[in-house]
XYZ file of C-alpha atoms in Angstrom:
127
model
C -0.021 -0.030 -0.011
C 1.426 3.400 -1.018
C 0.868 6.690 0.614
C 1.714 10.155 -0.634
C 1.838 13.636 1.078
C 2.883 16.894 -0.486
C 3.524 20.267 1.185
C 3.761 23.321 -1.016
C 4.600 26.886 0.141
C 4.439 28.792 -3.097
C 3.183 32.346 -3.065
C 0.881 33.618 -0.262
C -0.644 30.347 0.699
C 0.754 27.028 1.971
C -0.856 23.792 0.820
C -0.893 20.244 2.011
C -2.218 17.606 -0.263
C -2.374 13.876 0.412
C -3.458 10.689 -1.234
C -6.696 8.974 -0.717
C -5.320 6.600 1.881
C -3.499 9.005 4.104
C -6.310 9.334 6.610
C -6.071 5.523 6.965
C -2.425 5.763 7.490
C -2.790 8.463 10.195
C -5.372 6.301 11.981
C -3.021 3.262 11.886
C -0.084 5.399 13.270
C -2.348 6.559 16.107
C -3.337 2.863 16.850
C 0.298 1.845 16.893
C 1.119 4.614 19.370
C -1.813 3.671 21.590
C -0.829 0.067 21.512
C 2.742 0.959 22.602
C 1.435 3.040 25.595
C -0.808 0.138 26.601
C 2.125 -2.232 26.364
C 4.195 -0.052 28.545
C 1.479 0.303 31.114
C 1.040 -3.451 31.244
C 4.796 -3.920 31.752
C 4.882 -1.224 34.563
C 1.827 -2.784 36.272
C 3.627 -6.137 36.231
C 6.865 -4.761 37.576
C 4.915 -2.791 40.178
C 4.034 -6.072 41.921
C 6.758 -6.867 44.407
C 6.592 -10.682 43.917
C 6.665 -10.349 40.092
C 9.605 -7.918 40.415
C 11.526 -10.339 42.560
C 10.780 -13.122 40.148
C 12.208 -11.101 37.311
C 15.247 -10.228 39.383
C 15.890 -13.883 40.227
C 15.446 -14.935 36.600
C 17.908 -12.225 35.516
C 20.396 -13.584 37.981
C 20.143 -17.141 36.414
C 17.586 -18.848 38.678
C 14.952 -20.311 36.357
C 13.392 -23.191 38.282
C 9.926 -22.329 39.625
C 10.660 -24.494 42.700
C 13.918 -22.513 43.368
C 12.189 -19.208 42.857
C 9.327 -20.210 45.154
C 11.767 -21.332 47.878
C 13.767 -18.101 47.565
C 10.626 -15.978 47.883
C 8.865 -18.157 50.478
C 5.769 -18.795 48.354
C 4.281 -21.873 46.632
C 5.333 -23.068 43.181
C 1.715 -22.396 42.093
C 2.071 -18.821 43.035
C 5.206 -18.398 41.078
C 3.588 -20.131 38.063
C 0.777 -17.667 38.220
C 3.296 -14.752 38.318
C 5.426 -16.246 35.552
C 2.343 -16.517 33.293
C 1.710 -12.839 33.722
C 5.272 -11.955 33.044
C 5.217 -14.123 29.889
C 2.017 -12.467 28.697
C 3.511 -9.043 29.059
C 6.713 -10.354 27.423
C 8.960 -9.238 30.155
C 10.381 -12.785 30.216
C 10.451 -15.317 27.562
C 10.971 -19.073 27.450
C 14.462 -20.250 26.572
C 15.456 -23.777 25.491
C 19.013 -24.734 26.187
C 20.166 -28.425 25.881
C 16.850 -30.201 26.319
C 15.887 -27.966 29.254
C 13.462 -25.154 29.339
C 13.968 -21.978 31.350
C 13.118 -18.345 31.412
C 15.175 -15.257 30.431
C 14.457 -11.610 30.799
C 13.813 -9.795 27.535
C 16.415 -6.956 28.129
C 15.840 -5.584 24.655
C 12.038 -5.148 25.291
C 12.781 -3.416 28.697
C 15.299 -1.098 27.035
C 12.678 -0.116 24.449
C 10.017 0.413 27.141
C 12.392 2.632 29.162
C 13.293 4.574 25.965
C 9.641 5.014 25.264
C 9.015 6.189 28.805
C 11.810 8.820 28.383
C 10.290 9.921 25.077
C 6.896 10.197 26.662
C 8.279 12.316 29.500
C 10.640 14.187 27.116
C 13.629 13.161 29.251
C 16.922 14.285 27.661
C 19.024 11.307 26.462
C 22.678 11.118 27.771
């Protein structure tokens, strides 16, 4: 699908002309931006829960067994499974298969994108 937009500043008047599908393109851009904000909110909500935050911290340190995580946090494996499912749905962590074993890893790239998006939303100067 092709889109075209033209801006002309000849003479006394400025003109903006766009193709038939530009309105559709603008709506799609707005949807994408709203989805990014919703994704950020979902991630921040998940990280705002202390248990989930601790689960992410443990996974980042290399602990991937639900039993080990449960033991470290003093909760049941079922509770950890519940929190891991939420973290998987929000894509903060992902499943990693290494040598016939499954484990979890933190999606650092996604978290960097989310933090970058937050800085952009808040107009924080980049270093």
